[in-house]
Amino acid sequence: MSPPDKDQSFQARIGLIISMVGGPGVLAQKSKLSRRVIDKYRSGESDPSRERLICMARAADVSVGWLACGEGSMRPPTNGSFSNLRIRSNGTLSETTGRMASYSVASLLRRH
């Protein structure tokens, strides 16, 4: 479990992306998650799975690493889109070009 200050910063990042996209309902629609789930993440009542974290990052056009742990640039790498990234069964990201991304989502989440 993360220390309380880490949880609060994650909640702040969720709140920020909610504002960026135009509200919790818009984030829910764009990420294909329920409004209730978004509210639970914002309040700290629940933590997202990797898949859901990626859905929210894509919906808000922010980097997964930044959303998960506040590390790196807020904006995603490469062309500003996650369309070229895929999650492998081992939890690592790969680009459609076949190159491995420089980090795994699982390792980012485990650190915090």
PDB file of N, CA, C and O in Angstrom, residues 41-80:
ATOM      1  N   TYR A  41     -11.857   6.428  -7.866  1.00  0.00           N
ATOM      2  CA  TYR A  41     -10.435   6.718  -8.034  1.00  0.00           C
ATOM      3  C   TYR A  41     -10.115   8.113  -7.518  1.00  0.00           C
ATOM      4  O   TYR A  41      -9.109   8.331  -6.852  1.00  0.00           O
ATOM      5  N   ARG A  42     -10.979   9.063  -7.831  1.00  0.00           N
ATOM      6  CA  ARG A  42     -10.742  10.445  -7.409  1.00  0.00           C
ATOM      7  C   ARG A  42     -10.804  10.578  -5.888  1.00  0.00           C
ATOM      8  O   ARG A  42     -10.044  11.324  -5.297  1.00  0.00           O
ATOM      9  N   SER A  43     -11.688   9.830  -5.242  1.00  0.00           N
ATOM     10  CA  SER A  43     -11.828   9.922  -3.786  1.00  0.00           C
ATOM     11  C   SER A  43     -10.794   9.084  -3.042  1.00  0.00           C
ATOM     12  O   SER A  43     -10.632   9.227  -1.829  1.00  0.00           O
ATOM     13  N   GLY A  44     -10.108   8.179  -3.742  1.00  0.00           N
ATOM     14  CA  GLY A  44      -9.147   7.296  -3.093  1.00  0.00           C
ATOM     15  C   GLY A  44      -9.774   6.040  -2.540  1.00  0.00           C
ATOM     16  O   GLY A  44      -9.111   5.239  -1.879  1.00  0.00           O
ATOM     17  N   GLU A  45     -11.052   5.838  -2.817  1.00  0.00           N
ATOM     18  CA  GLU A  45     -11.762   4.660  -2.337  1.00  0.00           C
ATOM     19  C   GLU A  45     -11.274   3.386  -3.020  1.00  0.00           C
ATOM     20  O   GLU A  45     -11.366   2.297  -2.476  1.00  0.00           O
ATOM     21  N   SER A  46     -10.733   3.526  -4.229  1.00  0.00           N
ATOM     22  CA  SER A  46     -10.285   2.380  -5.006  1.00  0.00           C
ATOM     23  C   SER A  46      -9.100   2.794  -5.869  1.00  0.00           C
ATOM     24  O   SER A  46      -8.917   3.970  -6.155  1.00  0.00           O
ATOM     25  N   ASP A  47      -8.297   1.806  -6.264  1.00  0.00           N
ATOM     26  CA  ASP A  47      -7.176   2.037  -7.176  1.00  0.00           C
ATOM     27  C   ASP A  47      -7.446   1.311  -8.485  1.00  0.00           C
ATOM     28  O   ASP A  47      -7.963   0.194  -8.477  1.00  0.00           O
ATOM     29  N   PRO A  48      -7.043   1.904  -9.600  1.00  0.00           N
ATOM     30  CA  PRO A  48      -7.307   1.274 -10.900  1.00  0.00           C
ATOM     31  C   PRO A  48      -6.350   0.123 -11.196  1.00  0.00           C
ATOM     32  O   PRO A  48      -5.216   0.110 -10.720  1.00  0.00           O
ATOM     33  N   SER A  49      -6.837  -0.809 -11.993  1.00  0.00           N
ATOM     34  CA  SER A  49      -5.966  -1.856 -12.537  1.00  0.00           C
ATOM     35  C   SER A  49      -5.080  -1.202 -13.595  1.00  0.00           C
ATOM     36  O   SER A  49      -5.318  -0.065 -14.012  1.00  0.00           O
ATOM     37  N   ARG A  50      -4.078  -1.933 -14.063  1.00  0.00           N
ATOM     38  CA  ARG A  50      -3.227  -1.403 -15.137  1.00  0.00           C
ATOM     39  C   ARG A  50      -4.051  -1.061 -16.356  1.00  0.00           C
ATOM     40  O   ARG A  50      -3.869  -0.012 -16.975  1.00  0.00           O
ATOM     41  N   GLU A  51      -4.946  -1.969 -16.735  1.00  0.00           N
ATOM     42  CA  GLU A  51      -5.765  -1.724 -17.935  1.00  0.00           C
ATOM     43  C   GLU A  51      -6.584  -0.455 -17.803  1.00  0.00           C
ATOM     44  O   GLU A  51      -6.661   0.347 -18.739  1.00  0.00           O
ATOM     45  N   ARG A  52      -7.192  -0.261 -16.653  1.00  0.00           N
ATOM     46  CA  ARG A  52      -8.020   0.927 -16.457  1.00  0.00           C
ATOM     47  C   ARG A  52      -7.179   2.196 -16.371  1.00  0.00           C
ATOM     48  O   ARG A  52      -7.583   3.253 -16.846  1.00  0.00           O
ATOM     49  N   LEU A  53      -6.010   2.091 -15.769  1.00  0.00           N
ATOM     50  CA  LEU A  53      -5.098   3.225 -15.721  1.00  0.00           C
ATOM     51  C   LEU A  53      -4.719   3.659 -17.138  1.00  0.00           C
ATOM     52  O   LEU A  53      -4.732   4.850 -17.467  1.00  0.00           O
ATOM     53  N   ILE A  54      -4.436   2.700 -17.981  1.00  0.00           N
ATOM     54  CA  ILE A  54      -4.085   2.995 -19.373  1.00  0.00           C
ATOM     55  C   ILE A  54      -5.271   3.599 -20.109  1.00  0.00           C
ATOM     56  O   ILE A  54      -5.117   4.545 -20.879  1.00  0.00           O
ATOM     57  N   CYS A  55      -6.465   3.089 -19.874  1.00  0.00           N
ATOM     58  CA  CYS A  55      -7.670   3.655 -20.509  1.00  0.00           C
ATOM     59  C   CYS A  55      -7.842   5.125 -20.135  1.00  0.00           C
ATOM     60  O   CYS A  55      -8.143   5.959 -20.991  1.00  0.00           O
ATOM     61  N   MET A  56      -7.635   5.446 -18.857  1.00  0.00           N
ATOM     62  CA  MET A  56      -7.776   6.838 -18.432  1.00  0.00           C
ATOM     63  C   MET A  56      -6.671   7.712 -19.019  1.00  0.00           C
ATOM     64  O   MET A  56      -6.926   8.846 -19.436  1.00  0.00           O
ATOM     65  N   ALA A  57      -5.436   7.187 -19.047  1.00  0.00           N
ATOM     66  CA  ALA A  57      -4.328   7.959 -19.620  1.00  0.00           C
ATOM     67  C   ALA A  57      -4.582   8.245 -21.093  1.00  0.00           C
ATOM     68  O   ALA A  57      -4.376   9.365 -21.561  1.00  0.00           O
ATOM     69  N   ARG A  58      -5.049   7.252 -21.819  1.00  0.00           N
ATOM     70  CA  ARG A  58      -5.366   7.459 -23.244  1.00  0.00           C
ATOM     71  C   ARG A  58      -6.473   8.493 -23.410  1.00  0.00           C
ATOM     72  O   ARG A  58      -6.401   9.363 -24.268  1.00  0.00           O
ATOM     73  N   ALA A  59      -7.501   8.385 -22.582  1.00  0.00           N
ATOM     74  CA  ALA A  59      -8.643   9.296 -22.685  1.00  0.00           C
ATOM     75  C   ALA A  59      -8.227  10.748 -22.444  1.00  0.00           C
ATOM     76  O   ALA A  59      -8.777  11.658 -23.061  1.00  0.00           O
ATOM     77  N   ALA A  60      -7.274  10.956 -21.544  1.00  0.00           N
ATOM     78  CA  ALA A  60      -6.839  12.314 -21.212  1.00  0.00           C
ATOM     79  C   ALA A  60      -5.580  12.719 -21.966  1.00  0.00           C
ATOM     80  O   ALA A  60      -5.108  13.846 -21.816  1.00  0.00           O
ATOM     81  N   ASP A  61      -5.041  11.822 -22.768  1.00  0.00           N
ATOM     82  CA  ASP A  61      -3.813  12.062 -23.527  1.00  0.00           C
ATOM     83  C   ASP A  61      -2.660  12.469 -22.606  1.00  0.00           C
ATOM     84  O   ASP A  61      -1.987  13.472 -22.828  1.00  0.00           O
ATOM     85  N   VAL A  62      -2.478  11.688 -21.535  1.00  0.00           N
ATOM     86  CA  VAL A  62      -1.350  11.870 -20.625  1.00  0.00           C
ATOM     87  C   VAL A  62      -0.557  10.578 -20.583  1.00  0.00           C
ATOM     88  O   VAL A  62      -1.065   9.508 -20.954  1.00  0.00           O
ATOM     89  N   SER A  63       0.684  10.645 -20.105  1.00  0.00           N
ATOM     90  CA  SER A  63       1.499   9.441 -20.055  1.00  0.00           C
ATOM     91  C   SER A  63       1.069   8.550 -18.893  1.00  0.00           C
ATOM     92  O   SER A  63       0.646   9.031 -17.838  1.00  0.00           O
ATOM     93  N   VAL A  64       1.185   7.264 -19.097  1.00  0.00           N
ATOM     94  CA  VAL A  64       0.818   6.285 -18.079  1.00  0.00           C
ATOM     95  C   VAL A  64       1.712   6.447 -16.848  1.00  0.00           C
ATOM     96  O   VAL A  64       1.229   6.414 -15.714  1.00  0.00           O
ATOM     97  N   GLY A  65       3.014   6.639 -17.071  1.00  0.00           N
ATOM     98  CA  GLY A  65       3.937   6.802 -15.948  1.00  0.00           C
ATOM     99  C   GLY A  65       3.604   8.005 -15.093  1.00  0.00           C
ATOM    100  O   GLY A  65       3.654   7.949 -13.860  1.00  0.00           O
ATOM    101  N   TRP A  66       3.245   9.101 -15.741  1.00  0.00           N
ATOM    102  CA  TRP A  66       2.872  10.297 -14.993  1.00  0.00           C
ATOM    103  C   TRP A  66       1.588  10.058 -14.212  1.00  0.00           C
ATOM    104  O   TRP A  66       1.506  10.377 -13.025  1.00  0.00           O
ATOM    105  N   LEU A  67       0.591   9.466 -14.835  1.00  0.00           N
ATOM    106  CA  LEU A  67      -0.678   9.235 -14.152  1.00  0.00           C
ATOM    107  C   LEU A  67      -0.503   8.247 -13.004  1.00  0.00           C
ATOM    108  O   LEU A  67      -1.005   8.465 -11.909  1.00  0.00           O
ATOM    109  N   ALA A  68       0.243   7.180 -13.220  1.00  0.00           N
ATOM    110  CA  ALA A  68       0.418   6.145 -12.199  1.00  0.00           C
ATOM    111  C   ALA A  68       1.201   6.650 -11.000  1.00  0.00           C
ATOM    112  O   ALA A  68       0.825   6.397  -9.858  1.00  0.00           O
ATOM    113  N   CYS A  69       2.318   7.350 -11.245  1.00  0.00           N
ATOM    114  CA  CYS A  69       3.189   7.707 -10.122  1.00  0.00           C
ATOM    115  C   CYS A  69       3.735   9.115 -10.150  1.00  0.00           C
ATOM    116  O   CYS A  69       4.577   9.447  -9.330  1.00  0.00           O
ATOM    117  N   GLY A  70       3.282   9.938 -11.074  1.00  0.00           N
ATOM    118  CA  GLY A  70       3.745  11.315 -11.109  1.00  0.00           C
ATOM    119  C   GLY A  70       5.146  11.473 -11.659  1.00  0.00           C
ATOM    120  O   GLY A  70       5.762  12.521 -11.490  1.00  0.00           O
ATOM    121  N   GLU A  71       5.652  10.453 -12.332  1.00  0.00           N
ATOM    122  CA  GLU A  71       7.017  10.499 -12.858  1.00  0.00           C
ATOM    123  C   GLU A  71       7.012  10.837 -14.346  1.00  0.00           C
ATOM    124  O   GLU A  71       6.113  10.452 -15.076  1.00  0.00           O
ATOM    125  N   GLY A  72       8.049  11.538 -14.758  1.00  0.00           N
ATOM    126  CA  GLY A  72       8.197  11.862 -16.171  1.00  0.00           C
ATOM    127  C   GLY A  72       7.261  12.971 -16.610  1.00  0.00           C
ATOM    128  O   GLY A  72       6.606  13.632 -15.812  1.00  0.00           O
ATOM    129  N   SER A  73       7.204  13.123 -17.906  1.00  0.00           N
ATOM    130  CA  SER A  73       6.377  14.159 -18.514  1.00  0.00           C
ATOM    131  C   SER A  73       4.896  13.792 -18.413  1.00  0.00           C
ATOM    132  O   SER A  73       4.532  12.632 -18.495  1.00  0.00           O
ATOM    133  N   MET A  74       4.078  14.806 -18.254  1.00  0.00           N
ATOM    134  CA  MET A  74       2.635  14.569 -18.221  1.00  0.00           C
ATOM    135  C   MET A  74       2.131  14.077 -19.580  1.00  0.00           C
ATOM    136  O   MET A  74       1.239  13.240 -19.638  1.00  0.00           O
ATOM    137  N   ARG A  75       2.714  14.576 -20.624  1.00  0.00           N
ATOM    138  CA  ARG A  75       2.270  14.201 -21.967  1.00  0.00           C
ATOM    139  C   ARG A  75       2.939  12.913 -22.411  1.00  0.00           C
ATOM    140  O   ARG A  75       4.091  12.658 -22.078  1.00  0.00           O
ATOM    141  N   PRO A  76       2.232  12.102 -23.173  1.00  0.00           N
ATOM    142  CA  PRO A  76       2.797  10.817 -23.600  1.00  0.00           C
ATOM    143  C   PRO A  76       3.967  10.982 -24.558  1.00  0.00           C
ATOM    144  O   PRO A  76       4.090  12.020 -25.216  1.00  0.00           O
ATOM    145  N   PRO A  77       4.810   9.954 -24.625  1.00  0.00           N
ATOM    146  CA  PRO A  77       5.956   9.998 -25.529  1.00  0.00           C
ATOM    147  C   PRO A  77       5.541   9.857 -26.985  1.00  0.00           C
ATOM    148  O   PRO A  77       4.374   9.647 -27.290  1.00  0.00           O
ATOM    149  N   THR A  78       6.501   9.929 -27.856  1.00  0.00           N
ATOM    150  CA  THR A  78       6.369   9.712 -29.303  1.00  0.00           C
ATOM    151  C   THR A  78       5.442  10.721 -29.937  1.00  0.00           C
ATOM    152  O   THR A  78       5.630  11.908 -29.792  1.00  0.00           O
ATOM    153  N   ASN A  79       4.409  10.256 -30.586  1.00  0.00           N
ATOM    154  CA  ASN A  79       3.569  11.139 -31.389  1.00  0.00           C
ATOM    155  C   ASN A  79       2.410  11.751 -30.610  1.00  0.00           C
ATOM    156  O   ASN A  79       1.488  12.265 -31.202  1.00  0.00           O
ATOM    157  N   GLY A  80       2.437  11.688 -29.268  1.00  0.00           N
ATOM    158  CA  GLY A  80       1.368  12.278 -28.468  1.00  0.00           C
ATOM    159  C   GLY A  80       0.148  11.394 -28.369  1.00  0.00           C
ATOM    160  O   GLY A  80      -0.907  11.826 -27.961  1.00  0.00           O
TER     161      GLY A  80
END
